Amino acid sequence: MGEELVLASKWDMGFDVLRFLWVGFFSSLPLWARCTVLALFGATLVYGFVSWLRSRSASSSEAEQPAPETPPETPSETAPEVVETTQEVETRVR
């Protein structure tokens, strides 16, 4: 179900859009049916535009927001207790 729609050719969608508009403007359908066809076409355009804007604004807001900061961890949670030792030249080694 997660597959994308693949058209038979790149001209199929253009042909379908023109046929849809032809029916809406120049067919012998009653006025209420032509208005319904044109309203569906307009609603499809508005939905596509709003979806495009949402995806565009979502990707730009993700790029602007920094990653959330995690609270600092206490030493006892991150590593076992470390014992410092001193060598003869007083250099501390962990």
PDB file of C-alpha atoms in Angstrom:
ATOM      1  CA  MET A   1       0.000   0.000   0.000  1.00  0.00           C
ATOM      2  CA  GLY A   2       2.951   2.365   0.482  1.00  0.00           C
ATOM      3  CA  GLU A   3       3.791   2.364  -3.208  1.00  0.00           C
ATOM      4  CA  GLU A   4       3.568   5.526  -5.254  1.00  0.00           C
ATOM      5  CA  LEU A   5       1.220   5.971  -8.186  1.00  0.00           C
ATOM      6  CA  VAL A   6       2.964   5.482 -11.517  1.00  0.00           C
ATOM      7  CA  LEU A   7       1.293   6.780 -14.665  1.00  0.00           C
ATOM      8  CA  ALA A   8       1.546   4.990 -17.999  1.00  0.00           C
ATOM      9  CA  SER A   9       3.130   8.067 -19.570  1.00  0.00           C
ATOM     10  CA  LYS A  10       3.812  11.638 -18.584  1.00  0.00           C
ATOM     11  CA  TRP A  11       1.063  12.852 -20.942  1.00  0.00           C
ATOM     12  CA  ASP A  12      -1.738  10.826 -19.321  1.00  0.00           C
ATOM     13  CA  MET A  13      -2.232  13.214 -16.438  1.00  0.00           C
ATOM     14  CA  GLY A  14      -2.249  16.265 -18.696  1.00  0.00           C
ATOM     15  CA  PHE A  15      -4.794  14.646 -20.986  1.00  0.00           C
ATOM     16  CA  ASP A  16      -7.022  13.743 -18.028  1.00  0.00           C
ATOM     17  CA  VAL A  17      -6.864  17.278 -16.642  1.00  0.00           C
ATOM     18  CA  LEU A  18      -7.822  18.773 -20.012  1.00  0.00           C
ATOM     19  CA  ARG A  19     -10.678  16.295 -20.441  1.00  0.00           C
ATOM     20  CA  PHE A  20     -11.907  17.109 -16.922  1.00  0.00           C
ATOM     21  CA  LEU A  21     -11.869  20.844 -17.673  1.00  0.00           C
ATOM     22  CA  TRP A  22     -13.541  20.290 -21.066  1.00  0.00           C
ATOM     23  CA  VAL A  23     -16.415  18.488 -19.334  1.00  0.00           C
ATOM     24  CA  GLY A  24     -16.656  21.294 -16.773  1.00  0.00           C
ATOM     25  CA  PHE A  25     -16.775  24.128 -19.311  1.00  0.00           C
ATOM     26  CA  PHE A  26     -18.027  22.843 -22.664  1.00  0.00           C
ATOM     27  CA  SER A  27     -20.150  19.731 -22.084  1.00  0.00           C
ATOM     28  CA  SER A  28     -23.912  19.466 -22.425  1.00  0.00           C
ATOM     29  CA  LEU A  29     -24.306  18.606 -18.775  1.00  0.00           C
ATOM     30  CA  PRO A  30     -26.743  20.644 -16.677  1.00  0.00           C
ATOM     31  CA  LEU A  31     -25.275  23.660 -14.900  1.00  0.00           C
ATOM     32  CA  TRP A  32     -25.306  22.014 -11.455  1.00  0.00           C
ATOM     33  CA  ALA A  33     -23.260  19.052 -12.783  1.00  0.00           C
ATOM     34  CA  ARG A  34     -20.708  21.298 -14.518  1.00  0.00           C
ATOM     35  CA  CYS A  35     -20.360  23.393 -11.366  1.00  0.00           C
ATOM     36  CA  THR A  36     -19.797  20.206  -9.350  1.00  0.00           C
ATOM     37  CA  VAL A  37     -17.062  19.075 -11.755  1.00  0.00           C
ATOM     38  CA  LEU A  38     -15.331  22.461 -11.631  1.00  0.00           C
ATOM     39  CA  ALA A  39     -15.648  22.611  -7.829  1.00  0.00           C
ATOM     40  CA  LEU A  40     -14.008  19.186  -7.506  1.00  0.00           C
ATOM     41  CA  PHE A  41     -11.185  20.295  -9.777  1.00  0.00           C
ATOM     42  CA  GLY A  42     -10.690  23.503  -7.771  1.00  0.00           C
ATOM     43  CA  ALA A  43     -10.762  21.621  -4.469  1.00  0.00           C
ATOM     44  CA  THR A  44      -8.107  19.234  -5.799  1.00  0.00           C
ATOM     45  CA  LEU A  45      -5.872  22.163  -6.762  1.00  0.00           C
ATOM     46  CA  VAL A  46      -6.310  23.840  -3.364  1.00  0.00           C
ATOM     47  CA  TYR A  47      -5.616  20.579  -1.519  1.00  0.00           C
ATOM     48  CA  GLY A  48      -2.458  19.968  -3.542  1.00  0.00           C
ATOM     49  CA  PHE A  49      -1.216  23.504  -2.939  1.00  0.00           C
ATOM     50  CA  VAL A  50      -1.887  23.362   0.816  1.00  0.00           C
ATOM     51  CA  SER A  51      -0.152  19.963   1.067  1.00  0.00           C
ATOM     52  CA  TRP A  52       2.855  21.344  -0.791  1.00  0.00           C
ATOM     53  CA  LEU A  53       3.010  24.360   1.545  1.00  0.00           C
ATOM     54  CA  ARG A  54       2.802  22.134   4.626  1.00  0.00           C
ATOM     55  CA  SER A  55       5.613  19.886   3.483  1.00  0.00           C
ATOM     56  CA  ARG A  56       7.721  22.886   2.528  1.00  0.00           C
ATOM     57  CA  SER A  57       7.205  24.666   5.856  1.00  0.00           C
ATOM     58  CA  ALA A  58       7.773  21.446   7.813  1.00  0.00           C
ATOM     59  CA  SER A  59      11.133  20.839   6.147  1.00  0.00           C
ATOM     60  CA  SER A  60      12.258  24.433   6.698  1.00  0.00           C
ATOM     61  CA  SER A  61      11.236  24.428  10.379  1.00  0.00           C
ATOM     62  CA  GLU A  62      13.162  21.189  10.968  1.00  0.00           C
ATOM     63  CA  ALA A  63      16.310  22.769   9.536  1.00  0.00           C
ATOM     64  CA  GLU A  64      15.983  25.888  11.712  1.00  0.00           C
ATOM     65  CA  GLN A  65      15.350  24.177  15.056  1.00  0.00           C
ATOM     66  CA  PRO A  66      18.408  22.930  16.939  1.00  0.00           C
ATOM     67  CA  ALA A  67      18.377  19.463  18.419  1.00  0.00           C
ATOM     68  CA  PRO A  68      16.791  19.377  21.878  1.00  0.00           C
ATOM     69  CA  GLU A  69      19.304  19.441  24.695  1.00  0.00           C
ATOM     70  CA  THR A  70      19.527  16.437  26.976  1.00  0.00           C
ATOM     71  CA  PRO A  71      19.957  16.992  30.682  1.00  0.00           C
ATOM     72  CA  PRO A  72      23.513  16.460  31.934  1.00  0.00           C
ATOM     73  CA  GLU A  73      24.092  12.992  33.261  1.00  0.00           C
ATOM     74  CA  THR A  74      25.570  12.415  36.674  1.00  0.00           C
ATOM     75  CA  PRO A  75      28.961  10.679  36.774  1.00  0.00           C
ATOM     76  CA  SER A  76      27.531   7.667  38.585  1.00  0.00           C
ATOM     77  CA  GLU A  77      25.155   6.959  35.677  1.00  0.00           C
ATOM     78  CA  THR A  78      27.705   7.234  32.871  1.00  0.00           C
ATOM     79  CA  ALA A  79      30.829   5.424  34.053  1.00  0.00           C
ATOM     80  CA  PRO A  80      32.131   3.444  36.988  1.00  0.00           C
ATOM     81  CA  GLU A  81      34.017   5.319  39.638  1.00  0.00           C
ATOM     82  CA  VAL A  82      37.462   6.448  38.461  1.00  0.00           C
ATOM     83  CA  VAL A  83      40.421   6.339  40.830  1.00  0.00           C
ATOM     84  CA  GLU A  84      43.231   8.855  40.322  1.00  0.00           C
ATOM     85  CA  THR A  85      46.781   7.720  40.793  1.00  0.00           C
ATOM     86  CA  THR A  86      49.938   9.778  41.063  1.00  0.00           C
ATOM     87  CA  GLN A  87      53.257   8.919  39.474  1.00  0.00           C
ATOM     88  CA  GLU A  88      56.629  10.012  40.780  1.00  0.00           C
ATOM     89  CA  VAL A  89      56.697  13.227  38.729  1.00  0.00           C
ATOM     90  CA  GLU A  90      53.352  14.345  40.058  1.00  0.00           C
ATOM     91  CA  THR A  91      51.432  13.793  36.819  1.00  0.00           C
ATOM     92  CA  ARG A  92      47.881  12.741  37.382  1.00  0.00           C
ATOM     93  CA  VAL A  93      46.646   9.821  35.369  1.00  0.00           C
ATOM     94  CA  ARG A  94      43.118   8.569  35.203  1.00  0.00           C
TER      95      ARG A  94
END
